[in-house]
Coordinates of C-alpha atoms in Angstrom, one line a residue:
Chain V
X1 CA -21.5 -106.3 34.9
X2 CA -24.9 -104.9 35.7
X3 CA -23.3 -101.6 36.8
X4 CA -21.5 -101.3 33.5
X5 CA -24.9 -101.6 31.7
X6 CA -26.3 -98.9 33.9
X7 CA -23.4 -96.6 33.2
X8 CA -23.7 -97.2 29.5
X9 CA -27.4 -96.5 29.6
X10 CA -26.7 -93.3 31.5
X11 CA -24.3 -92.2 28.9
X12 CA -26.0 -93.4 25.8
X13 CA -29.6 -92.7 26.4
X14 CA -29.3 -88.9 26.6
X15 CA -27.1 -89.1 23.5
X16 CA -29.7 -91.1 21.7
X17 CA -32.5 -88.8 22.9
X18 CA -30.5 -85.7 21.8
X19 CA -29.9 -87.2 18.4
X20 CA -33.6 -88.0 18.1
X21 CA -34.4 -84.4 19.1
X22 CA -31.9 -83.0 16.7
X23 CA -33.3 -85.0 13.8
X24 CA -36.9 -84.5 14.8
X25 CA -36.6 -80.7 15.5
X26 CA -37.1 -79.8 11.9
X27 CA -38.6 -76.8 10.4
X28 CA -41.6 -76.9 8.1
X29 CA -41.2 -76.4 4.4
X30 CA -42.5 -73.1 3.1
X31 CA -44.5 -73.5 -0.1
X32 CA -43.0 -72.6 -3.4
X33 CA -44.2 -69.6 -5.3
X34 CA -45.9 -70.7 -8.5
X35 CA -44.0 -68.0 -10.3
X36 CA -41.1 -65.8 -9.3
X37 CA -42.5 -62.3 -8.5
X38 CA -42.3 -60.1 -11.7
X39 CA -40.0 -57.1 -11.8
X40 CA -43.0 -54.9 -11.7
X41 CA -43.7 -56.2 -8.2
X42 CA -41.0 -54.0 -6.8
X43 CA -40.4 -50.2 -7.3
X44 CA -37.2 -49.0 -8.8
X45 CA -36.3 -47.2 -5.7
X46 CA -36.8 -50.3 -3.6
X47 CA -34.5 -52.3 -5.9
X48 CA -31.9 -49.6 -5.8
X49 CA -32.0 -49.5 -2.0
X50 CA -31.6 -53.2 -2.0
X51 CA -28.5 -52.9 -4.3
X52 CA -26.9 -50.5 -1.9
X53 CA -27.7 -52.7 1.1
X54 CA -26.4 -55.8 -0.7
X55 CA -23.1 -53.9 -1.2
X56 CA -22.8 -53.5 2.6
X57 CA -23.6 -57.2 3.2
X58 CA -21.1 -58.2 0.5
X59 CA -23.6 -60.9 -0.8
X60 CA -21.7 -61.2 -4.1
X61 CA -18.3 -61.8 -2.3
X62 CA -19.4 -65.3 -1.3
X63 CA -22.2 -66.0 -3.7
X64 CA -20.3 -65.3 -6.9
X65 CA -17.6 -67.9 -8.0
X66 CA -14.4 -66.7 -9.7
X67 CA -15.4 -66.2 -13.3
X68 CA -19.0 -67.3 -12.4
X69 CA -22.2 -65.4 -13.0
X70 CA -23.2 -62.8 -10.4
X71 CA -24.9 -64.3 -7.4
X72 CA -25.0 -67.8 -8.9
X73 CA -23.0 -69.3 -6.1
X74 CA -20.6 -72.3 -6.1
X75 CA -17.7 -70.2 -4.7
X76 CA -15.6 -72.5 -2.5
X77 CA -15.6 -71.1 1.1
X78 CA -12.7 -72.5 3.1
X79 CA -13.6 -73.2 6.7
X80 CA -11.7 -75.0 9.5
X81 CA -14.2 -77.9 9.0
X82 CA -13.9 -78.3 5.2
X83 CA -15.0 -76.5 2.1
X84 CA -18.5 -75.1 1.7
X85 CA -19.8 -74.1 -1.7
X86 CA -22.0 -71.0 -1.7
X87 CA -25.5 -71.3 -3.0
X88 CA -27.2 -69.7 -6.0
X89 CA -29.2 -66.7 -4.9
X90 CA -30.3 -65.6 -8.3
X91 CA -34.1 -65.9 -8.9
X92 CA -33.6 -69.0 -11.0
X93 CA -36.6 -71.2 -10.2
X94 CA -34.7 -74.6 -10.1
X95 CA -31.3 -74.0 -8.5
X96 CA -31.8 -70.4 -7.2
X97 CA -34.3 -68.7 -5.0
X98 CA -36.9 -67.9 -7.7
X99 CA -39.6 -69.8 -5.9
X100 CA -38.9 -68.4 -2.5
X101 CA -41.5 -66.2 -1.0
X102 CA -40.4 -63.3 1.0
X103 CA -41.3 -65.2 4.2
X104 CA -38.9 -68.0 3.1
X105 CA -36.2 -65.5 2.4
X106 CA -36.7 -63.8 5.7
X107 CA -36.5 -67.1 7.6
X108 CA -33.3 -68.1 5.8
X109 CA -31.7 -64.7 6.5
X110 CA -32.8 -64.5 10.2
X111 CA -32.9 -68.1 11.3
X112 CA -30.6 -70.0 9.0
X113 CA -33.3 -72.3 7.7
X114 CA -33.8 -72.7 4.0
X115 CA -37.1 -72.8 2.2
X116 CA -37.3 -76.6 2.4
X117 CA -36.7 -76.5 6.2
X118 CA -33.1 -77.6 6.1
X119 CA -30.5 -76.0 8.4
X120 CA -27.9 -73.7 6.8
X121 CA -24.4 -73.8 8.0
X122 CA -23.3 -70.7 9.9
X123 CA -20.6 -69.9 7.2
X124 CA -23.7 -68.0 6.0
X125 CA -23.8 -65.3 8.6
X126 CA -27.5 -65.6 9.7
X127 CA -26.5 -65.0 13.4
X128 CA -25.7 -61.5 12.2
X129 CA -28.5 -61.1 9.7
X130 CA -31.0 -62.0 12.4
X131 CA -30.9 -58.3 13.3
X132 CA -32.1 -57.1 9.9
X133 CA -35.1 -54.9 10.0
X134 CA -38.2 -55.8 7.9
X135 CA -37.6 -52.8 5.7
X136 CA -34.0 -53.7 4.9
X137 CA -34.9 -57.3 4.3
X138 CA -37.7 -56.3 2.0
X139 CA -35.3 -54.2 -0.1
X140 CA -32.7 -57.0 -0.2
X141 CA -35.4 -59.4 -1.4
X142 CA -36.5 -57.0 -4.1
X143 CA -32.9 -56.6 -5.3
X144 CA -32.1 -60.3 -5.4
X145 CA -35.4 -61.3 -7.0
X146 CA -34.7 -58.9 -9.9
X147 CA -31.2 -60.2 -10.7
X148 CA -30.6 -62.2 -13.9
X149 CA -31.7 -65.8 -13.1
X150 CA -29.0 -68.4 -13.8
X151 CA -29.6 -72.1 -13.4
X152 CA -26.6 -73.9 -11.9
X153 CA -25.6 -77.4 -10.6
X154 CA -24.8 -76.9 -6.9
X155 CA -21.4 -78.3 -6.1
X156 CA -21.5 -80.6 -3.0
X157 CA -19.8 -79.4 0.2
X158 CA -16.7 -81.2 1.2
X159 CA -17.1 -81.5 5.0
X160 CA -15.9 -84.3 7.2
X161 CA -18.4 -86.5 8.8
X162 CA -20.2 -85.8 11.1
X163 CA -19.8 -82.0 10.4
X164 CA -21.8 -82.5 7.2
X165 CA -24.9 -83.4 9.2
X166 CA -27.1 -80.4 9.0
X167 CA -29.3 -81.5 11.9
X168 CA -26.3 -81.0 14.2
X169 CA -26.9 -77.3 13.6
X170 CA -29.9 -77.7 16.0
X171 CA -27.4 -77.9 18.8
X172 CA -25.0 -75.3 17.4
X173 CA -27.9 -73.0 17.3
X174 CA -29.0 -73.8 20.9
X175 CA -25.4 -73.2 22.1
X176 CA -24.4 -70.2 20.0
X177 CA -27.3 -68.6 18.1
X178 CA -29.1 -66.1 20.3
X179 CA -30.8 -63.8 17.9
X180 CA -31.2 -60.3 19.1
X181 CA -32.7 -57.4 17.3
X182 CA -30.6 -54.2 17.5
X183 CA -32.0 -52.0 20.3
X184 CA -31.7 -48.2 19.9
X185 CA -29.2 -46.8 22.3
X186 CA -30.8 -43.5 23.5
X187 CA -27.4 -42.1 24.6
X188 CA -26.4 -41.9 20.9
X189 CA -27.8 -40.2 17.9
X190 CA -29.6 -41.9 15.0
X191 CA -26.5 -42.0 12.8
X192 CA -24.5 -43.9 15.5
X193 CA -27.4 -46.3 16.1
X194 CA -27.7 -47.0 12.3
X195 CA -24.0 -47.7 12.3
X196 CA -24.2 -50.0 15.2
X197 CA -27.1 -51.9 13.6
X198 CA -25.2 -52.2 10.2
X199 CA -21.9 -53.3 11.9
X200 CA -23.6 -56.0 14.0
X201 CA -26.1 -57.1 11.4
X202 CA -25.8 -56.7 7.6
X203 CA -22.2 -55.8 7.6
X204 CA -21.3 -58.9 9.8
X205 CA -18.0 -57.2 10.6
X206 CA -17.5 -59.7 13.5
X207 CA -17.2 -62.5 11.0
X208 CA -13.5 -61.5 10.5
X209 CA -12.9 -59.1 13.4
X210 CA -14.1 -61.3 16.3
X211 CA -12.3 -64.4 17.4
X212 CA -14.0 -67.8 17.1
X213 CA -14.3 -70.7 19.4
X214 CA -13.6 -74.4 18.7
X215 CA -17.1 -74.7 17.1
X216 CA -16.6 -71.8 14.7
X217 CA -18.9 -69.5 16.7
X218 CA -17.9 -65.9 17.4
X219 CA -16.9 -65.6 21.1
X220 CA -19.6 -63.5 22.6
X221 CA -17.4 -62.1 25.3
X222 CA -14.7 -60.9 23.0
X223 CA -16.5 -58.9 20.4
X224 CA -14.1 -57.2 17.9
X225 CA -11.0 -58.5 19.8
X226 CA -9.5 -59.6 16.4
X227 CA -10.3 -62.6 14.2
X228 CA -9.3 -64.1 10.9
X229 CA -10.5 -63.8 7.3
X230 CA -9.2 -65.7 4.3
X231 CA -5.9 -66.3 6.0
X232 CA -5.5 -62.6 7.0
X233 CA -5.8 -61.1 10.4
X234 CA -9.1 -59.3 11.0
X235 CA -7.5 -56.7 13.3
X236 CA -9.1 -55.9 16.6
X237 CA -11.3 -52.8 16.5
X238 CA -9.6 -50.6 17.5
X239 CA -6.0 -51.7 16.7
X240 CA -4.5 -48.9 14.7
X241 CA -1.5 -47.1 16.0
X242 CA -3.4 -43.8 15.7
X243 CA -7.1 -43.6 16.4
X244 CA -9.5 -43.4 13.5
X245 CA -11.6 -40.3 13.1
X246 CA -15.0 -40.6 11.5
X247 CA -13.8 -38.8 8.4
X248 CA -10.7 -41.0 8.0
X249 CA -12.7 -44.2 8.5
X250 CA -15.3 -43.0 6.1
X251 CA -12.7 -42.4 3.4
X252 CA -11.0 -45.8 4.1
X253 CA -14.3 -47.7 4.0
X254 CA -15.4 -46.0 0.7
X255 CA -12.0 -46.1 -1.1
X256 CA -10.0 -48.8 0.5
X257 CA -7.2 -46.6 1.8
X258 CA -6.6 -43.6 4.0
X259 CA -3.5 -41.5 4.1
X260 CA -3.3 -41.7 7.9
X261 CA -3.8 -45.5 8.2
X262 CA -2.8 -47.1 4.9
X263 CA -4.4 -49.4 2.3
X264 CA -6.9 -52.2 2.8
X265 CA -5.3 -55.6 2.0
X266 CA -6.6 -59.1 1.8
X267 CA -10.4 -59.6 2.0
X268 CA -10.9 -56.0 3.3
X269 CA -10.2 -54.8 -0.3
X270 CA -13.4 -56.4 -1.6
X271 CA -15.3 -55.2 1.5
X272 CA -14.3 -51.6 0.8
X273 CA -15.0 -52.0 -2.9
X274 CA -18.6 -53.0 -1.8
X275 CA -18.9 -50.1 0.6
X276 CA -17.9 -47.8 -2.3
X277 CA -21.2 -48.8 -3.9
X278 CA -23.3 -48.5 -0.7
X279 CA -25.3 -45.5 0.4
X280 CA -22.7 -42.9 1.6
X281 CA -25.0 -42.1 4.6
X282 CA -24.9 -45.7 5.7
X283 CA -21.1 -45.9 5.4
X284 CA -20.8 -42.6 7.3
X285 CA -23.0 -44.2 10.0
X286 CA -20.7 -47.3 10.2
X287 CA -17.7 -44.9 10.4
X288 CA -19.4 -42.9 13.2
X289 CA -20.1 -46.0 15.2
X290 CA -16.7 -47.6 14.8
X291 CA -14.7 -44.4 15.4
X292 CA -16.7 -43.9 18.7
X293 CA -15.0 -47.1 19.9
X294 CA -11.5 -45.7 19.2
X295 CA -9.4 -44.4 22.0
X296 CA -9.1 -40.7 22.3
X297 CA -5.4 -40.6 21.9
X298 CA -2.8 -42.7 20.2
X299 CA -2.3 -46.1 21.8
X300 CA 0.9 -46.1 23.9
X301 CA 3.5 -47.7 21.9
X302 CA 6.6 -45.6 22.5
X303 CA 8.0 -46.1 19.1
X304 CA 10.1 -43.2 17.8
X305 CA 10.7 -44.1 14.2
X306 CA 14.4 -43.8 14.7
X307 CA 17.0 -46.3 13.5
X308 CA 18.6 -47.1 16.9
X309 CA 16.6 -50.2 17.9
X310 CA 17.4 -51.7 14.5
X311 CA 21.1 -50.7 14.4
X312 CA 22.4 -54.3 14.7
X313 CA 20.5 -55.5 11.7
X314 CA 22.6 -54.5 8.8
X315 CA 21.1 -56.9 6.3
X316 CA 17.6 -55.7 7.2
X317 CA 18.7 -52.1 6.9
X318 CA 20.3 -52.7 3.4
X319 CA 17.2 -54.5 2.1
X320 CA 14.9 -51.8 3.4
X321 CA 17.1 -49.1 1.8
X322 CA 17.2 -50.9 -1.5
X323 CA 13.6 -52.1 -1.7
X324 CA 11.3 -50.1 0.5
X325 CA 12.8 -46.7 1.2
X326 CA 11.9 -45.2 -2.1
X327 CA 8.3 -45.2 -1.1
X328 CA 8.3 -45.7 2.7
X329 CA 11.2 -43.7 4.1
X330 CA 10.7 -40.2 5.3
X331 CA 11.3 -37.7 2.5
X332 CA 10.6 -40.3 -0.2
X333 CA 10.0 -38.3 -3.3
X334 CA 6.4 -39.3 -3.9
X335 CA 5.2 -39.6 -0.3
X336 CA 2.3 -39.3 0.3
X337 CA 0.2 -41.0 -1.1
X338 CA 2.8 -43.3 -2.6
X339 CA 3.6 -45.3 0.5
X340 CA 2.4 -44.7 4.1
X341 CA 4.6 -43.8 6.9
X342 CA 5.1 -47.2 8.4
X343 CA 4.7 -45.9 11.9
X344 CA 1.0 -45.6 11.0
X345 CA 0.7 -49.2 9.7
X346 CA -1.7 -51.4 11.7
X347 CA 0.1 -54.5 10.3
X348 CA 3.6 -53.3 11.4
X349 CA 2.2 -52.4 14.9
X350 CA 0.4 -55.7 15.3
X351 CA 1.7 -58.4 17.7
X352 CA 1.3 -61.0 15.1
X353 CA 3.5 -60.5 11.9
X354 CA 1.0 -62.4 9.7
X355 CA -0.4 -59.4 7.7
X356 CA 3.0 -57.8 7.4
X357 CA 4.5 -61.0 6.0
X358 CA 1.6 -61.5 3.6
X359 CA 1.8 -57.9 2.4
X360 CA 5.5 -58.0 1.7
X361 CA 5.2 -61.4 0.0
X362 CA 2.3 -60.6 -2.3
X363 CA 2.2 -56.8 -2.3
X364 CA -1.0 -54.8 -2.5
X365 CA -2.9 -55.0 -5.8
X366 CA -6.4 -54.0 -6.7
X367 CA -8.8 -56.7 -7.9
X368 CA -10.1 -56.5 -11.4
X369 CA -7.6 -53.8 -12.4
X370 CA -9.3 -51.2 -10.3
X371 CA -7.4 -48.0 -9.6
X372 CA -6.1 -47.8 -6.0
X373 CA -3.1 -48.3 -3.8
X374 CA -0.3 -50.5 -5.2
X375 CA 2.7 -52.2 -3.8
X376 CA 4.8 -54.8 -5.6
X377 CA 5.2 -58.2 -3.9
X378 CA 8.6 -59.4 -3.0
X379 CA 8.1 -63.1 -2.7
X380 CA 10.5 -63.8 -5.6
X381 CA 13.0 -61.2 -4.5
X382 CA 13.9 -62.3 -1.0
X383 CA 14.7 -65.6 0.7
X384 CA 12.9 -66.5 3.9
X385 CA 16.0 -65.4 5.9
X386 CA 16.2 -62.0 4.0
X387 CA 12.5 -61.5 4.5
X388 CA 12.9 -62.1 8.2
X389 CA 15.8 -59.7 8.4
X390 CA 13.8 -57.0 6.6
X391 CA 10.7 -57.5 8.7
X392 CA 12.5 -57.5 12.0
X393 CA 14.2 -54.2 10.9
X394 CA 10.9 -52.6 10.0
X395 CA 9.3 -53.9 13.2
X396 CA 12.1 -52.5 15.4
X397 CA 12.3 -49.2 13.6
X398 CA 8.6 -48.4 13.0
X399 CA 6.4 -50.9 14.9
X400 CA 7.3 -50.4 18.6
X401 CA 6.2 -53.3 20.7
X402 CA 8.3 -56.5 21.2
X403 CA 10.3 -58.0 18.4
X404 CA 8.5 -60.6 16.2
X405 CA 9.9 -64.1 16.9
X406 CA 10.5 -67.0 14.5
X407 CA 10.0 -64.8 11.5
X408 CA 11.8 -67.0 9.0
X409 CA 9.6 -70.0 9.7
X410 CA 6.5 -67.9 9.6
X411 CA 7.6 -66.5 6.3
X412 CA 8.2 -70.0 5.0
X413 CA 4.8 -71.3 6.1
X414 CA 2.8 -68.3 4.7
X415 CA 4.8 -68.5 1.5
X416 CA 3.7 -72.1 1.0
X417 CA 0.1 -71.2 1.9
X418 CA 0.0 -68.6 -0.8
X419 CA 1.2 -71.1 -3.4
X420 CA -1.8 -73.3 -2.6
X421 CA -4.5 -70.7 -2.7
Chain P
X1 CA 32.4 -57.4 -1.9
X2 CA 29.3 -58.8 -3.6
X3 CA 29.4 -61.7 -6.1
X4 CA 26.8 -61.5 -8.9
X5 CA 26.2 -64.1 -11.6
X6 CA 24.8 -62.4 -14.6
X7 CA 24.1 -64.3 -17.9
X8 CA 26.5 -67.1 -16.8
X9 CA 29.4 -64.8 -15.9
X10 CA 30.5 -64.2 -12.3
X11 CA 31.4 -60.7 -11.2
X12 CA 33.0 -59.6 -7.9
X13 CA 32.0 -56.0 -7.2
X14 CA 32.7 -53.4 -4.6
X15 CA 29.2 -52.0 -4.2
X16 CA 26.9 -50.9 -1.5
X17 CA 24.6 -53.9 -0.5
X18 CA 21.5 -51.7 -0.9
X19 CA 22.3 -50.7 -4.5
X20 CA 19.4 -51.8 -6.7
X21 CA 20.5 -54.6 -9.1
X22 CA 19.3 -52.4 -12.0
X23 CA 21.9 -49.8 -11.2
X24 CA 24.6 -52.4 -11.0
X25 CA 23.6 -54.0 -14.3
X26 CA 23.6 -50.7 -16.2
X27 CA 26.3 -48.8 -14.3
X28 CA 28.8 -51.4 -13.4
X29 CA 28.3 -54.2 -15.9
X30 CA 27.2 -52.3 -19.1
X31 CA 24.1 -54.5 -19.4
X32 CA 21.7 -51.8 -20.6
X33 CA 18.9 -54.0 -21.7
X34 CA 16.8 -53.6 -18.5
X35 CA 15.5 -50.1 -18.3
X36 CA 14.7 -47.7 -15.5
X37 CA 11.0 -46.9 -15.9
X38 CA 9.2 -45.8 -12.7
X39 CA 11.5 -47.0 -9.9
X40 CA 8.5 -48.2 -7.9
X41 CA 7.9 -51.7 -9.2
X42 CA 4.9 -50.5 -11.1
X43 CA 5.9 -50.7 -14.8
X44 CA 8.2 -53.7 -15.3
X45 CA 10.7 -52.1 -17.7
X46 CA 13.5 -53.3 -15.4
X47 CA 12.4 -56.9 -15.2
X48 CA 15.1 -59.5 -15.2
X49 CA 15.0 -63.3 -14.4
X50 CA 16.4 -64.3 -11.0
X51 CA 16.4 -68.0 -10.3
X52 CA 13.7 -68.5 -12.8
X53 CA 11.4 -65.8 -11.5
X54 CA 10.7 -62.4 -13.1
X55 CA 11.8 -59.7 -10.7
X56 CA 11.8 -55.9 -10.8
X57 CA 15.5 -55.2 -10.7
X58 CA 14.9 -51.6 -9.6
X59 CA 13.7 -52.8 -6.2
X60 CA 16.1 -55.7 -5.8
X61 CA 19.0 -54.8 -3.5
X62 CA 22.3 -56.2 -4.8
X63 CA 22.8 -58.1 -1.6
X64 CA 19.5 -60.0 -2.2
X65 CA 20.7 -60.9 -5.8
X66 CA 24.1 -62.2 -4.6
X67 CA 24.7 -65.8 -5.4
X68 CA 21.6 -66.2 -7.5
X69 CA 21.3 -66.9 -11.2
X70 CA 20.5 -63.6 -13.0
X71 CA 19.4 -63.5 -16.6
X72 CA 18.9 -60.3 -18.5
X73 CA 17.6 -59.8 -22.1
X74 CA 21.3 -59.9 -23.2
X75 CA 21.6 -63.4 -21.9
X76 CA 18.8 -64.7 -24.2
X77 CA 20.2 -64.0 -27.6
X78 CA 22.1 -61.5 -29.8
X79 CA 21.0 -59.3 -32.7
X80 CA 22.7 -61.8 -35.0
X81 CA 21.3 -64.8 -33.2
X82 CA 18.1 -63.9 -31.4
X83 CA 16.5 -66.4 -29.1
X84 CA 13.2 -68.1 -30.3
X85 CA 11.2 -65.6 -28.1
X86 CA 13.2 -62.6 -29.4
X87 CA 12.6 -63.9 -33.0
X88 CA 8.9 -64.1 -32.3
X89 CA 8.8 -60.5 -31.0
X90 CA 10.6 -59.5 -34.2
X91 CA 8.3 -61.5 -36.4
X92 CA 5.2 -60.0 -34.8
X93 CA 6.8 -56.5 -34.7
X94 CA 5.9 -56.4 -31.0
X95 CA 7.9 -53.2 -30.2
X96 CA 7.1 -49.6 -30.9
X97 CA 9.4 -47.3 -28.9
X98 CA 11.0 -50.4 -27.4
X99 CA 11.5 -49.1 -23.9
X100 CA 9.4 -51.8 -22.3
X101 CA 10.5 -54.6 -24.6
X102 CA 13.4 -56.0 -22.6
X103 CA 11.2 -56.3 -19.6
X104 CA 8.4 -57.9 -21.6
X105 CA 10.7 -60.4 -23.1
X106 CA 12.3 -61.4 -19.8
X107 CA 8.9 -61.8 -18.1
X108 CA 7.6 -63.8 -21.0
X109 CA 10.7 -66.0 -21.1
X110 CA 10.2 -66.9 -17.4
X111 CA 6.7 -68.1 -18.4
X112 CA 7.9 -70.1 -21.5
X113 CA 10.6 -71.7 -19.3
X114 CA 8.0 -73.2 -17.0
X115 CA 5.2 -73.7 -19.5
X116 CA 6.3 -73.8 -23.2
X117 CA 2.7 -73.7 -24.4
X118 CA 0.7 -71.3 -22.4
X119 CA -2.9 -70.4 -23.3
X120 CA -3.8 -66.8 -24.2
X121 CA -5.4 -66.2 -20.8
X122 CA -2.4 -67.6 -19.0
X123 CA -0.2 -65.2 -21.0
X124 CA -2.4 -62.3 -20.2
X125 CA -2.5 -63.0 -16.5
X126 CA 1.3 -63.6 -16.4
X127 CA 2.2 -60.4 -18.3
X128 CA -0.2 -58.2 -16.3
X129 CA 2.5 -56.5 -14.2
X130 CA 4.4 -55.1 -17.2
X131 CA 3.2 -51.9 -18.9
X132 CA 3.6 -50.7 -22.4
X133 CA 2.6 -47.0 -22.9
X134 CA 2.7 -47.4 -26.7
X135 CA 0.0 -50.0 -26.4
X136 CA 1.6 -52.9 -28.2
X137 CA 0.0 -55.4 -25.8
X138 CA -1.8 -57.3 -28.6
X139 CA 1.4 -57.8 -30.6
X140 CA 3.3 -58.9 -27.5
X141 CA 0.6 -61.5 -26.7
X142 CA 0.7 -62.7 -30.4
X143 CA 4.5 -63.0 -30.1
X144 CA 4.2 -65.3 -27.1
X145 CA 1.4 -67.2 -28.7
X146 CA 3.5 -67.7 -31.8
X147 CA 6.1 -69.4 -29.8
X148 CA 3.6 -71.4 -27.8
X149 CA 1.9 -72.6 -30.9
X150 CA 5.2 -73.6 -32.5
X151 CA 6.0 -75.6 -29.5
X152 CA 2.6 -77.3 -29.5
X153 CA 3.0 -78.2 -33.2
X154 CA 6.5 -79.6 -32.6
X155 CA 5.2 -81.7 -29.7
X156 CA 1.9 -83.3 -30.9
X157 CA 0.1 -85.1 -28.2
X158 CA 1.8 -83.2 -25.4
X159 CA -0.6 -82.1 -22.6
X160 CA -1.9 -78.6 -22.8
X161 CA 0.0 -77.6 -19.6
X162 CA 3.4 -79.0 -20.3
X163 CA 5.1 -78.4 -17.0
X164 CA 4.4 -76.7 -13.8

């Protein structure tokens, strides 16, 4: 009996102590500004620099709701732990950040602590933004504080207990948040170093391109090994069947497509649309850094682009000939840029068919009627079985690598997922 | 041998399985309503209804259409007896050169079939894949609205979104 009490105490006391610590380890409130800084507090150049940086950070992607005012928040962000509604980062004094001093803004960005001292959830990528330089933070602050203020009613997050307990982030931060400033690598030039800083920091590329652990933290040992973003694969960097040159990657990041690698799809479209508004020198730096990580020669895949491996699949061959060949077969009348050579497609070369399935189901369309690559979706054209036959034909003929397994059930699941979103 | 069911009639055809449905409709079955526009699924002139969904028939291999319920503009009404949607297009004079019209009507019919009283924004979003180079979009939207409003008037008290 007594032993049981001792064991209980051994187990429970540290838990209680930790809870106490978590709740007690709070951060101080940073005083409100009496008035939001006037526009004249910032130079036009500083605001413009901030705008170009915000385009790299993609602030508006999360902080603008569909059909909502720019930067006014309330966009639902799906996470494995529930839905988080983004916050209002317009300079509205009540519901926005109009009363935030630059010190409060810097602490939120770098440490994940809001002005009032509350923990932010790491859906907000402060573990990346911790690397931001003072100069870049200053420009971002100038940009955001000069947006149109819009008062909103913040929608409550829908997280399961106890994940909605912000104090628990104390422990998440102890375990997973190890802020580091980007150190200059003397082996590389200034452009490469700027790119490395932007990729790790403001661009928070790892958010989608690095796998996450059970707690939603990026796995530090598997940087850019491939992750997930809005239901799409964030391919490993590098993953493309042919290596990216700096020029190719620059074109892709600025325009959302490149003739040698194809078109951006899923959330990458909006990322590229943002990078189209960024400082071209910064995008070139990102391209220079990322292309330096690419292999020198094509990844060994051994695919030949001939029909032999797909010979037994007559249904797939017929569907490809009738639906895809006009744009994607060799010698198609308007190729390029009408459809890429599928041997170059990262989605077709990938071990997981997810992005290939999503692309064939929904096609590729540009948001907001922007000009750019287009592919019609085939969700209503093909049954799950036909889609599976088509994709296994394409995989065998153009993808190299082992055949995709269980395609029909993957198609069914992803088709249903599309309907819900 | 491929069996196609078009506008309620069943046809058994000796055709290549990869042949686009559009070519079969026009070349084999004399159903010339659906038009060849771009051949890339970009314009919607070839739109037909397959199992209730609007589909680009220029990119639908015949084998994928086999055994499904295909409806073309000819299946909706006749010049003497136009369907309510066709009558609305006539009333609003929603055609100029007419090349896109069959595709516009079939796409709109698929919307009306699932929601007899769509709002203007729902109509705009739904019709977005189809292009009209004459620019008759506003009249096309009015024609669909006309039908939607007539339905709403005939069904007072019905919920805005009738069916989904």
